[in-house]
mmCIF file of C-alpha atoms and ligand atoms in Angstrom:
data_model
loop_
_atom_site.group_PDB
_atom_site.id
_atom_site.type_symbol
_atom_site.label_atom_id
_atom_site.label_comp_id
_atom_site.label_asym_id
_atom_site.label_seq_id
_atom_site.Cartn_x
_atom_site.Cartn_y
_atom_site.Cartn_z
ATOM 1 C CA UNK Q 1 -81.959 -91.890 -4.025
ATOM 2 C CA UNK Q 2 -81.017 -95.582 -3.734
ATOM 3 C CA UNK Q 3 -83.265 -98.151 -5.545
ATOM 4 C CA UNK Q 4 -84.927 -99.185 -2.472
ATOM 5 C CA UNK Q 5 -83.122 -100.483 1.288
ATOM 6 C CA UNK Q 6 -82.324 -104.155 1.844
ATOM 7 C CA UNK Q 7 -82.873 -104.790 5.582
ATOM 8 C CA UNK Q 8 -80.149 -107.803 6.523
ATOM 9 C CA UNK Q 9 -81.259 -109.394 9.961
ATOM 10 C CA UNK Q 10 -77.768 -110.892 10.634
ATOM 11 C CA UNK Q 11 -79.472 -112.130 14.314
ATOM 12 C CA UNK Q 12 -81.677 -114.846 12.021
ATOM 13 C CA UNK Q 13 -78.945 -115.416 9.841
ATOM 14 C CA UNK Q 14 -76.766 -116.217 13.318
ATOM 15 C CA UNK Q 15 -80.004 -118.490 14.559
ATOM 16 C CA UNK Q 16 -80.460 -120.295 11.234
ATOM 17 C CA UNK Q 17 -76.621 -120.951 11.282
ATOM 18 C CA UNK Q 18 -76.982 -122.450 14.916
ATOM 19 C CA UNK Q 19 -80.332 -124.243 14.054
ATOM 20 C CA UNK Q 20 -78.656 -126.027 10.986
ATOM 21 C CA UNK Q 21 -75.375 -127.126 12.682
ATOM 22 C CA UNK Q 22 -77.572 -128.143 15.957
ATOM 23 C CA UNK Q 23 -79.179 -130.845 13.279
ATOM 24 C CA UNK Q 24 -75.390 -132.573 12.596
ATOM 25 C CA UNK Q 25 -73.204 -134.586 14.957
ATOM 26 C CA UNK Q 26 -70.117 -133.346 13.069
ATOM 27 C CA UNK Q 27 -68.741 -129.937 11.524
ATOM 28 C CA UNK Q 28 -70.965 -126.966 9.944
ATOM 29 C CA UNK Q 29 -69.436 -124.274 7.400
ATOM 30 C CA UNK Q 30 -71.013 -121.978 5.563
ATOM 31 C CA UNK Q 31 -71.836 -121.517 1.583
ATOM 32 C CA UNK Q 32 -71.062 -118.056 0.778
ATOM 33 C CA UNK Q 33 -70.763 -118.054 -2.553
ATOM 34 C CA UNK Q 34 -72.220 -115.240 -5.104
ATOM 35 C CA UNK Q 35 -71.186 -112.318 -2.587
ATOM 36 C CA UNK Q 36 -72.824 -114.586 0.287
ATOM 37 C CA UNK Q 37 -75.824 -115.035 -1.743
ATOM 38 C CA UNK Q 38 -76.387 -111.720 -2.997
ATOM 39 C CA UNK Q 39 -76.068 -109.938 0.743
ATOM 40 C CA UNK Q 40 -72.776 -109.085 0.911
ATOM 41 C CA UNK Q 41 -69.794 -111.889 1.117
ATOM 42 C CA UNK Q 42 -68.137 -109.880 3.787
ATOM 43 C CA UNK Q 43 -70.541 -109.435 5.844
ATOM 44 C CA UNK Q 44 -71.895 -112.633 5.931
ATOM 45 C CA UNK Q 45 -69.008 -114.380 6.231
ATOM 46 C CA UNK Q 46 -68.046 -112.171 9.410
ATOM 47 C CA UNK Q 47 -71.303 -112.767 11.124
ATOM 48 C CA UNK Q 48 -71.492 -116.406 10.410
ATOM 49 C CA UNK Q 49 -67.584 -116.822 11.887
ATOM 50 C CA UNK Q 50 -69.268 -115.073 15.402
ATOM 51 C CA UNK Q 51 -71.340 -118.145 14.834
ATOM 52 C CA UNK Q 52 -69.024 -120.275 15.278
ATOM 53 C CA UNK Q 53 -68.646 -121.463 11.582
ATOM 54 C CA UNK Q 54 -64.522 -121.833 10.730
ATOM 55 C CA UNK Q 55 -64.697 -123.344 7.140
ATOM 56 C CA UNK Q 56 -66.399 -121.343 4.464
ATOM 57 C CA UNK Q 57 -67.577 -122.759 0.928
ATOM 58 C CA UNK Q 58 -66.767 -119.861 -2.518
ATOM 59 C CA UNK Q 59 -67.749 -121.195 -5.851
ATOM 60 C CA UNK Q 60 -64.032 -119.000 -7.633
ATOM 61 C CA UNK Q 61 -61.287 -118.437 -6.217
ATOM 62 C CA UNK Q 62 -61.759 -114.127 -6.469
ATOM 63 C CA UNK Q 63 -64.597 -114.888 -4.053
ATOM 64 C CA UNK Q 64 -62.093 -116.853 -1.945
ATOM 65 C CA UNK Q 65 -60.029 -113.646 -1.554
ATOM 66 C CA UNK Q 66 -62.549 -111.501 -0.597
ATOM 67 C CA UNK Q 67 -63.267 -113.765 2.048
ATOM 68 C CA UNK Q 68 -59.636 -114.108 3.349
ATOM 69 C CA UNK Q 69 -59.637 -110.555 3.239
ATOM 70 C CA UNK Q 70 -62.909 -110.244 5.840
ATOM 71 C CA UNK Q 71 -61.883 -113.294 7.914
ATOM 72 C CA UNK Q 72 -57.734 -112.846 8.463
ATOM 73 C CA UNK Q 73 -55.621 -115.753 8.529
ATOM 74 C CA UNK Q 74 -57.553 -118.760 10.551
ATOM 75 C CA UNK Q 75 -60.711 -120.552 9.057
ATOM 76 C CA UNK Q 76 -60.425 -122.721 5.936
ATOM 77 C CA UNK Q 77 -61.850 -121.325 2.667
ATOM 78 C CA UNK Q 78 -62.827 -123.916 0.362
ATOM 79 C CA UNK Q 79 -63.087 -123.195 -3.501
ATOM 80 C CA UNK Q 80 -66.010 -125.426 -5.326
ATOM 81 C CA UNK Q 81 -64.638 -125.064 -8.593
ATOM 82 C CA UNK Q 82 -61.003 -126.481 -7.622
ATOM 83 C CA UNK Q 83 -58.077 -124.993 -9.107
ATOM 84 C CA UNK Q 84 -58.263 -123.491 -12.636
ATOM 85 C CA UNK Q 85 -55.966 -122.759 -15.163
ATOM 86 C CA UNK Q 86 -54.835 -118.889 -13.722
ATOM 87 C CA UNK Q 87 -55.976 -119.127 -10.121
ATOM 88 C CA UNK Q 88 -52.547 -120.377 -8.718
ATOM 89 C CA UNK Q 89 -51.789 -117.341 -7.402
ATOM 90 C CA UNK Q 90 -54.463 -116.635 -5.749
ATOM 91 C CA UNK Q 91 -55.051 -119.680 -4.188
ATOM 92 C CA UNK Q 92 -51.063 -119.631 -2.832
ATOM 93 C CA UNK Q 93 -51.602 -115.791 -1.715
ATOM 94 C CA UNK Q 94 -54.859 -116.000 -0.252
ATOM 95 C CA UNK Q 95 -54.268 -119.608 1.401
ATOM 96 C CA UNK Q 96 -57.388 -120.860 -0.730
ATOM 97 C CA UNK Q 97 -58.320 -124.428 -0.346
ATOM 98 C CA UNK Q 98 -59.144 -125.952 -4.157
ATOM 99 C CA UNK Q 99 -61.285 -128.701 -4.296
ATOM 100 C CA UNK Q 100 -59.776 -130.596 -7.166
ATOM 101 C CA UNK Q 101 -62.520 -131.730 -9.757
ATOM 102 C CA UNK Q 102 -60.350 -133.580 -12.296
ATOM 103 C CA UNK Q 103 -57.625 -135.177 -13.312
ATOM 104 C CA UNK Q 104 -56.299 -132.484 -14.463
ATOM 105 C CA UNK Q 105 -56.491 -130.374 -11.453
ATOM 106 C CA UNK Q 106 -54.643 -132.496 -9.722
ATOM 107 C CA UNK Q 107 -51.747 -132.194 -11.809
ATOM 108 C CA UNK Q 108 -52.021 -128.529 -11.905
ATOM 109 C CA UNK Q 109 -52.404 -128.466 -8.262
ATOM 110 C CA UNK Q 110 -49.337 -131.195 -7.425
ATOM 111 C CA UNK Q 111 -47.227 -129.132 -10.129
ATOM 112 C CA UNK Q 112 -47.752 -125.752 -8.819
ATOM 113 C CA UNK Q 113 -48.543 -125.745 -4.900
ATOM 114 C CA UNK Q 114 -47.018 -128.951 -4.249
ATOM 115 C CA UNK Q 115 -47.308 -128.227 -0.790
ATOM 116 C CA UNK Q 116 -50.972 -126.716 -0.587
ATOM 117 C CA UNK Q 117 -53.598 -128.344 0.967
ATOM 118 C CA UNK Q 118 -56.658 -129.593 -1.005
ATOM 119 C CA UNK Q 119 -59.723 -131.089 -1.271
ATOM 120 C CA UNK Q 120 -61.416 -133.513 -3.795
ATOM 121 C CA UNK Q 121 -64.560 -133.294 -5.305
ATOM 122 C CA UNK Q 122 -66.368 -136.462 -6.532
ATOM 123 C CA UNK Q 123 -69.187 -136.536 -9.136
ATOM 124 C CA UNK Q 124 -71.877 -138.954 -7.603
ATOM 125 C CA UNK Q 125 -74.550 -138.972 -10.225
ATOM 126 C CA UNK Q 126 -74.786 -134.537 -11.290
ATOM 127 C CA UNK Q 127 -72.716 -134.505 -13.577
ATOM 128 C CA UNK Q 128 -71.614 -131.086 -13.119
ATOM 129 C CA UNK Q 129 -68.214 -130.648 -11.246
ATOM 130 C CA UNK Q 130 -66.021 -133.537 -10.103
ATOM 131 C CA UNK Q 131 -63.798 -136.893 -10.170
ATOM 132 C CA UNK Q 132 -65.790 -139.825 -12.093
ATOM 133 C CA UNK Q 133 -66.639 -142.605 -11.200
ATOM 134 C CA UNK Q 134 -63.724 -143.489 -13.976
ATOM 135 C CA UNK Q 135 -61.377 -141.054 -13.141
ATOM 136 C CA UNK Q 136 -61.238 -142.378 -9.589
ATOM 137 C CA UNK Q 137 -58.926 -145.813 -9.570
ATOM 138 C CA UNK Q 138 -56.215 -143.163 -10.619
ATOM 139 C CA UNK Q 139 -57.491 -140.193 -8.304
ATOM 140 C CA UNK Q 140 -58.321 -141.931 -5.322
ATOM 141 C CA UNK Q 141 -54.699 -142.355 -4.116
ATOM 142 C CA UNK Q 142 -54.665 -138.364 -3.847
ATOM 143 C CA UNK Q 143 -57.977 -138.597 -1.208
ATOM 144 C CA UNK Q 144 -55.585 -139.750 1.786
ATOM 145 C CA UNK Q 145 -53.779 -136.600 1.936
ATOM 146 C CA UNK Q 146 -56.856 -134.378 0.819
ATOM 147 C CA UNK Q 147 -58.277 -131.618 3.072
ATOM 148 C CA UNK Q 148 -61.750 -133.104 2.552
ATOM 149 C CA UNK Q 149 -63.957 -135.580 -0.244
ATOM 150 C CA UNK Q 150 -66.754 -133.764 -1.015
ATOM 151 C CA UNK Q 151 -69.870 -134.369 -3.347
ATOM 152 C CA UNK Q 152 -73.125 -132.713 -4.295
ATOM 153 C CA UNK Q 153 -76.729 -133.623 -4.138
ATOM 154 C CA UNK Q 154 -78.689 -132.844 -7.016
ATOM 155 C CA UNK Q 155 -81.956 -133.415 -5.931
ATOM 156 C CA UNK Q 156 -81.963 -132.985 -1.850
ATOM 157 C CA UNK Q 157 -84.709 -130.291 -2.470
ATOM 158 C CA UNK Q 158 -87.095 -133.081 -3.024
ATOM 159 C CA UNK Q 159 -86.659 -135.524 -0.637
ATOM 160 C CA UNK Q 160 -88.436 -138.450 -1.863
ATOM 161 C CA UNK Q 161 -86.625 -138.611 -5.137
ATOM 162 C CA UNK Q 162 -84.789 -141.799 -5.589
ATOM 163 C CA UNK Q 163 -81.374 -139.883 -6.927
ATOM 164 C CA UNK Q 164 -80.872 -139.060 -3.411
ATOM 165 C CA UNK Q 165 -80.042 -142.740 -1.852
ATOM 166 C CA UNK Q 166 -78.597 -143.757 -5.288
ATOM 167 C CA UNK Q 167 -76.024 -140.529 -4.545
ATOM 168 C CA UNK Q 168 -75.610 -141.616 -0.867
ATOM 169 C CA UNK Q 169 -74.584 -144.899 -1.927
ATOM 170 C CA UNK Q 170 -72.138 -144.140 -4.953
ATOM 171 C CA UNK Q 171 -70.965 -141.576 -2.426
ATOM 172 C CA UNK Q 172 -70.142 -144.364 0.460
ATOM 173 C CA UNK Q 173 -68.783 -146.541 -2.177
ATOM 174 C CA UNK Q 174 -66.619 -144.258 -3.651
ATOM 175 C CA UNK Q 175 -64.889 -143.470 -0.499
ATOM 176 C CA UNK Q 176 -65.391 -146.279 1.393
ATOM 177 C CA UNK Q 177 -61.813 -147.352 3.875
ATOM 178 C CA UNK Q 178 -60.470 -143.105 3.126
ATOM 179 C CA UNK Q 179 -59.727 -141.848 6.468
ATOM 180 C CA UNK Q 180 -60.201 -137.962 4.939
ATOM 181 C CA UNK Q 181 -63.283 -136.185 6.254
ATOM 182 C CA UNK Q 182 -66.125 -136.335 3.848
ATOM 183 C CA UNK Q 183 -69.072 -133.823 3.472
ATOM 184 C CA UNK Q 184 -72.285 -134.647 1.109
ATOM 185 C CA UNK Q 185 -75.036 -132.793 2.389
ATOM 186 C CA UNK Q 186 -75.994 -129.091 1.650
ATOM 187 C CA UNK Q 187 -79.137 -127.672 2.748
ATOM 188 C CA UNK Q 188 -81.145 -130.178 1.539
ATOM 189 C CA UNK Q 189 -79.102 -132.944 2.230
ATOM 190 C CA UNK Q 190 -78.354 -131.593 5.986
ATOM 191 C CA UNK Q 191 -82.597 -131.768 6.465
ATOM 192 C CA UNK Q 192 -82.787 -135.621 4.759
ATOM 193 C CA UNK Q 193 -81.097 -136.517 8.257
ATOM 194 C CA UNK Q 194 -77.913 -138.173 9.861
ATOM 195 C CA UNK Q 195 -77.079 -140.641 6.862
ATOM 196 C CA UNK Q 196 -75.856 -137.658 4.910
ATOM 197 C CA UNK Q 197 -73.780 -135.699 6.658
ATOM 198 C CA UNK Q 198 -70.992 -137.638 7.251
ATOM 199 C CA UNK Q 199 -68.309 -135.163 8.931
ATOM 200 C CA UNK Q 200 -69.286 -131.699 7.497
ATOM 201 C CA UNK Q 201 -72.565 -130.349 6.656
ATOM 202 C CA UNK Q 202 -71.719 -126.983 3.914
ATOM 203 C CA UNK Q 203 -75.552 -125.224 3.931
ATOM 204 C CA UNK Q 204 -76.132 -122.542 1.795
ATOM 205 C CA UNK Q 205 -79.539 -121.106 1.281
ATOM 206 C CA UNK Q 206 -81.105 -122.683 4.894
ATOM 207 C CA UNK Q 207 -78.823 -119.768 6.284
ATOM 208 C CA UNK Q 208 -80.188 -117.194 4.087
ATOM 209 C CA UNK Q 209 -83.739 -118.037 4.653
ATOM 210 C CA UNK Q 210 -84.725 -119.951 2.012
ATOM 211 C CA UNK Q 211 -86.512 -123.142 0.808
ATOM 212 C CA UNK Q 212 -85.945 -126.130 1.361
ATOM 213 C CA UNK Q 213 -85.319 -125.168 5.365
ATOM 214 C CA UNK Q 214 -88.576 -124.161 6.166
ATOM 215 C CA UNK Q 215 -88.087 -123.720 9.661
ATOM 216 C CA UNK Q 216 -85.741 -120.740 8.824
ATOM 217 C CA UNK Q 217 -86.185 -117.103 9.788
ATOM 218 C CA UNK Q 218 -86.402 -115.050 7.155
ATOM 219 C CA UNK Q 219 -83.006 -112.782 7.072
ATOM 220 C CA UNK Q 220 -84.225 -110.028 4.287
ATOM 221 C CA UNK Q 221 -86.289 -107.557 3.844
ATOM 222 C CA UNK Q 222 -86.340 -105.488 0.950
ATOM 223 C CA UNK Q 223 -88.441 -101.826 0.880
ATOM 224 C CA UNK Q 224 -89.032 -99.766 -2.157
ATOM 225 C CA UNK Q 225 -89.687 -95.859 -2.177
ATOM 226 C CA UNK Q 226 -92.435 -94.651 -4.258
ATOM 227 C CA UNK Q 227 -91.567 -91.768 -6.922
ATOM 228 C CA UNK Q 228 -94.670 -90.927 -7.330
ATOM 229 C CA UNK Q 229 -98.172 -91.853 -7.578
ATOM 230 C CA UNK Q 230 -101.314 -91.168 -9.963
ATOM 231 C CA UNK Q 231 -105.070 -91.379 -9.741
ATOM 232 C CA UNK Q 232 -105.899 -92.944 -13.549
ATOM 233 C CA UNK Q 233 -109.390 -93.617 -15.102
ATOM 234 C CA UNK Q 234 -111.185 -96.764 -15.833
ATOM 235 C CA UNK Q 235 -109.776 -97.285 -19.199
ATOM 236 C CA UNK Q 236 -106.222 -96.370 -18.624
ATOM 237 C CA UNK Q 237 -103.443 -98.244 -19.135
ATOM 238 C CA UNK Q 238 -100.410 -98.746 -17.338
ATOM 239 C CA UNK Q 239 -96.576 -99.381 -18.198
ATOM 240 C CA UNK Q 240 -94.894 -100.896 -21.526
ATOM 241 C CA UNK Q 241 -96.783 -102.409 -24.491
ATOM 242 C CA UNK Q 242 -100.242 -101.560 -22.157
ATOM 243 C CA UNK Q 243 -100.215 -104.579 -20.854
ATOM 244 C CA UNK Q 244 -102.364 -103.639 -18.054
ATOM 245 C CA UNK Q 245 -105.715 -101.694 -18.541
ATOM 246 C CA UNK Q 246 -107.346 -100.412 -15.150
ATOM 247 C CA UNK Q 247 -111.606 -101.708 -15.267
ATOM 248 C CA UNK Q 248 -112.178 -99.122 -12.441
ATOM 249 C CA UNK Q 249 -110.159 -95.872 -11.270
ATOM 250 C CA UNK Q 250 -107.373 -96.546 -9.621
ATOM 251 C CA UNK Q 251 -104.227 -95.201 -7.539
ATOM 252 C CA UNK Q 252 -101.045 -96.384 -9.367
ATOM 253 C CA UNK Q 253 -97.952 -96.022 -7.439
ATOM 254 C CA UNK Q 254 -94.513 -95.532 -9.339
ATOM 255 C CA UNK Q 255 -91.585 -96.979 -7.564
ATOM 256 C CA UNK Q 256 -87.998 -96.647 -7.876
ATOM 257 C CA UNK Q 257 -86.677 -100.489 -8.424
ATOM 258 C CA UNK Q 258 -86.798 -102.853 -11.600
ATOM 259 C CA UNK Q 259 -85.724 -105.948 -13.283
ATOM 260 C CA UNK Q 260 -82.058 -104.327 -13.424
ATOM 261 C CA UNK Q 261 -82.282 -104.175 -9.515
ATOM 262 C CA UNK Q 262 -82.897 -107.935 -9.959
ATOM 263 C CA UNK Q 263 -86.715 -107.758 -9.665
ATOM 264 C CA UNK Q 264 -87.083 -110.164 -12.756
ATOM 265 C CA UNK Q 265 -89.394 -108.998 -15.257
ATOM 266 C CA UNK Q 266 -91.002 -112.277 -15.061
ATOM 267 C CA UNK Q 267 -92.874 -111.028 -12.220
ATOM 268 C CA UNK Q 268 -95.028 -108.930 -14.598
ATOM 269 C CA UNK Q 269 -98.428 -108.428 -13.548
ATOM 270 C CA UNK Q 270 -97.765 -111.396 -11.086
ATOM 271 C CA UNK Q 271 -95.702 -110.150 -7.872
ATOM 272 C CA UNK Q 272 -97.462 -108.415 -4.879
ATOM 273 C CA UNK Q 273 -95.918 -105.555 -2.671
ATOM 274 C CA UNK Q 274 -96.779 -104.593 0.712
ATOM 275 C CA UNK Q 275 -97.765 -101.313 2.709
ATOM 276 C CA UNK Q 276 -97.672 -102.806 6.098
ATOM 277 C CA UNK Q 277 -100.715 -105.665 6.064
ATOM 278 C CA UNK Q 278 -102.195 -104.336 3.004
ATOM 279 C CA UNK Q 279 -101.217 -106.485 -0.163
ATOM 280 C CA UNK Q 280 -100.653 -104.247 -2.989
ATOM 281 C CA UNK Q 281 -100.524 -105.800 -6.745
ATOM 282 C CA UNK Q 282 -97.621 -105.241 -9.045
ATOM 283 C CA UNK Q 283 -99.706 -103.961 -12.390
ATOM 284 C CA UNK Q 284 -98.266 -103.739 -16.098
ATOM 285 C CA UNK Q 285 -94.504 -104.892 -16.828
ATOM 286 C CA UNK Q 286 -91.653 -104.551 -14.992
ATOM 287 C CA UNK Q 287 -89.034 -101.907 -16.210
ATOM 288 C CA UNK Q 288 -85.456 -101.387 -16.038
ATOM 289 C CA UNK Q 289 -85.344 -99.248 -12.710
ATOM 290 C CA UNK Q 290 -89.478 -98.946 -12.217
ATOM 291 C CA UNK Q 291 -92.467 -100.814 -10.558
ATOM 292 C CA UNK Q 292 -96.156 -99.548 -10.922
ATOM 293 C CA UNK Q 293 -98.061 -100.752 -8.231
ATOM 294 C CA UNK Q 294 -101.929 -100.614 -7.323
ATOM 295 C CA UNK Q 295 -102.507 -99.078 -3.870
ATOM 296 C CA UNK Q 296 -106.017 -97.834 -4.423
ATOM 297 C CA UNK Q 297 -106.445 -100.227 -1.308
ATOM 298 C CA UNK Q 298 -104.017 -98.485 1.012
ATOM 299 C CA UNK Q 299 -105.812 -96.436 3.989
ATOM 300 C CA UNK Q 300 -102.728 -93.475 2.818
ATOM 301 C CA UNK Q 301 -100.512 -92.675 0.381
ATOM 302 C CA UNK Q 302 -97.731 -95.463 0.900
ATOM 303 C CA UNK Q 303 -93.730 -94.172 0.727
ATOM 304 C CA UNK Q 304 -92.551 -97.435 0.548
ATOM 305 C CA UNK Q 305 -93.795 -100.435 -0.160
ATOM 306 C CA UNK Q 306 -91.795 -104.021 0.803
ATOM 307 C CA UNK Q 307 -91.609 -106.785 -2.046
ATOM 308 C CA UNK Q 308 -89.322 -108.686 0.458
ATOM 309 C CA UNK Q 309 -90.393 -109.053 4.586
ATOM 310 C CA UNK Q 310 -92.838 -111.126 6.385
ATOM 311 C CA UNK Q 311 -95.433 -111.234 4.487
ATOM 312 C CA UNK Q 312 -93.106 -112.592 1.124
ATOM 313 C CA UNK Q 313 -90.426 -114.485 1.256
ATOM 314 C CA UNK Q 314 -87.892 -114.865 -1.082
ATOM 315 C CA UNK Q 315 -89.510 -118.296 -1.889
ATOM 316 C CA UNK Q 316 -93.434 -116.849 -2.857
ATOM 317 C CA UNK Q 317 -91.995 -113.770 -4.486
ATOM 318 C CA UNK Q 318 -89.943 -116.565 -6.928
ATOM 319 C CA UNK Q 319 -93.246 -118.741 -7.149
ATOM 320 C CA UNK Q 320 -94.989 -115.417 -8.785
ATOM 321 C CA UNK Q 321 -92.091 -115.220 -10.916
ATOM 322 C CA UNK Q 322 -91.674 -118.564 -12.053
ATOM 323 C CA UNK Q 323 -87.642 -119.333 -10.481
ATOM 324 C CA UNK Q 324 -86.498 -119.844 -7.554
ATOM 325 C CA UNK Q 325 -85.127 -118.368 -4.179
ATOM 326 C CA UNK Q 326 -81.846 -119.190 -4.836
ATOM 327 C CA UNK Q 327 -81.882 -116.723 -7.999
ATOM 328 C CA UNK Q 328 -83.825 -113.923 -6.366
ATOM 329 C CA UNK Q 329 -81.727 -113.220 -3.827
ATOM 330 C CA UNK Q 330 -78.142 -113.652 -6.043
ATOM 331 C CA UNK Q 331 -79.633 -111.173 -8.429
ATOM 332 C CA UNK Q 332 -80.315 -108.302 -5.977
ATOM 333 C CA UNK Q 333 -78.601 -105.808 -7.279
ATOM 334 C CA UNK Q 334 -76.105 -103.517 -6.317
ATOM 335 C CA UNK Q 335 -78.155 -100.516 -6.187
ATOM 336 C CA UNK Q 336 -79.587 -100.722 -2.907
ATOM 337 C CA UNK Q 337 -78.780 -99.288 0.443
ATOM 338 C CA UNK Q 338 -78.066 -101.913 2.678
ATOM 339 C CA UNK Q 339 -79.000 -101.605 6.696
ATOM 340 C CA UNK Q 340 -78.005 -104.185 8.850
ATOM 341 C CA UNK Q 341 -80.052 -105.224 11.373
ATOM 342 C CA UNK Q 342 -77.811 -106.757 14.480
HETATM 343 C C1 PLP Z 1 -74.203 -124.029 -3.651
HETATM 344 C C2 PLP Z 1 -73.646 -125.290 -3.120
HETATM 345 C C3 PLP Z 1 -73.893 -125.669 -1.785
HETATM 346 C C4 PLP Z 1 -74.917 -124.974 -0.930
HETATM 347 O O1 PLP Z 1 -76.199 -125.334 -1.411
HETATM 348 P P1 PLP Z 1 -77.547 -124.828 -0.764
HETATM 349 O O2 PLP Z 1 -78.603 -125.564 -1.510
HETATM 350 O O3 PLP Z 1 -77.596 -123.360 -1.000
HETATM 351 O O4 PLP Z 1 -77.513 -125.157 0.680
HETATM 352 C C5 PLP Z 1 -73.221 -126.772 -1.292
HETATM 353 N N1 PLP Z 1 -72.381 -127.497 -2.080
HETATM 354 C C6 PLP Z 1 -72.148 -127.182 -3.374
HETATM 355 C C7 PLP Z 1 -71.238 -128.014 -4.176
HETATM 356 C C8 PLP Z 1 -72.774 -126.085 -3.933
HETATM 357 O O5 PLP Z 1 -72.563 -125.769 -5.231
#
């Protein structure tokens, strides 16, 4: 028996694509990194090309291949982390488009795939991936023949935090007079409006439901089956180190998913399930492949119970557990079955 069923509503994933790329004047593609967020690369990257989506964002250039492999020969794959000591083949045999983050890269790019196309990558203020500020009098005469000049927001989640404008501004300096499309804004930065998103918004998380696109429907549902379940006296407790002790009797449920099914065991004590509209508490720690959940409050015997659906999205299950929705989702693991929902 599979850990559970991840429900993938590909028809809100479709209508958050469309409701994103109705938002920009210019081109939409698609983030798909991390196996398309943790729902299947493949998959997502078919559905989101019915869309109408014809450039698609990987973080490595494996993921890049998978991708080629799903889509055939005709949208543009573009590989965040540029082209790394090893990946020439890959990019060459799976038509990969690098964006180049250093110096370096561009050598190793101009040496090897003289030919290939490319993007560039600048580094507005993250200081993560990208050209400097410095390494761009000596870059910059590569950005006329690039594919694209990219950079990344660090702080579009909060919109009112001065890094933003200070990015949008090194970013227009930095390319200011380039005649190469440019693309700043992921899903943050494609809901902080027009002024960032320049020819080619590149959301990620918006499409997969999550915060900061609020508007978005949710695309996941994830249901657990129960194993078993136990009537235990006041005084009882539950799970590893006891952490939980039961005041009254209650009916525990035992159900087949845990933190190595990416249910964090930060959510100890602190995540709710549901059996339909009833809210059902997650009690005691969270194990490797088990949940114990109180469902003295169900009207029956629950098989399943949902930790993802419409009453918790990815975003308030992360709030109980202390990350994010971003990280939830990438760490659903592979032991689920997976229905899509058309
Ligand atoms: C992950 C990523 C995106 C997509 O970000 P979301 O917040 O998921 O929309 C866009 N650009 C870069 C460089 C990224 O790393």
């Amino acid at each position: 028996m599979a850990s559970g069923t991840l429900h993938i509503d590909l028809s809100a994933l479709r209508a958050n694509y469309t409701a994103l790329a109705a938002r920009s004047a210019g081109r939409t593609a698609a983030v798909v990194k991390a196996d398309g967020y943790g729902l299947g690369s493949a998959l997502v990257a078919q559905t989101l090309a019915r869309a109408g989506a014809d450039t698609f964002f990987v973080a490595t250039a494996e993921e890049g291949a998978v991708i080629r492999n799903a889509l055939g020969p005709a949208p543009t794959i573009n590989v965040f982390s540029g082209h790394m000591d090893g990946d020439t083949p890959l990019i060459r045999e799976a038509a990969l488009t690098p964006m180049l983050n250093s110096p370096e890269q561009i050598a190793r790019h101009h040496d090897t795939l003289p030919d290939a196309p490319y993007g560039l990558q600048l580094d507005t203020g993250m200081s993560r991936l990208g050209l400097a500020p410095a390494d761009w009098p000596s870059a910059r005469s590569h950005a006329e023949e690039a594919t694209l000049v990219m950079s990344h927001l660090a702080c579009a989640d909060d919109p009112a935090h001065p890094q933003n404008a200070a990015q949008l501004a090194a970013f227009g300096e930095m390319t200011a007079g380039l005649t190469a499309p440019k693309s700043l804004a992921a899903t943050g930065g494609t809901l902080m409006g027009a002024a960032y998103h320049f020819d080619m918004i590149r959301p990620g998380i918006g499409l997969y439901g999550g915060f900061p696109y609020a508007d978005a429907q949710p695309v996941v549902r994830l249901s657990l089956p129960v194993i078993q379940i136990r009537e235990i006296a006041a005084g009882t407790s539950v799970g590893y180190s006891a952490t939980y002790v039961a005041d009254t009797p209650r009916k525990i449920a035992t159900v087949s998913a845990g933190y190595a099914d990416g249910l964090i065991r930060a959510m100890s004590s602190r995540a709710t399930l549901w059996d339909g509209d009833t809210p059902c508490p997650l009690v005691g720690r969270v194990s490797m492949d088990l949940l114990t959940i109180d469902v003295t409050e169900c009207a029956a015997p629950p098989e399943t119970l949902d930790i993802l659906g419409p009453h918790q999205s990815v975003d308030i299950l992360a709030e109980a557990a202390g990350t994010i929705g971003y990280e939830i989702l990438t760490a659903l693991g592979a032991r689920y079955a997976r229905k899509v929902v058309a």
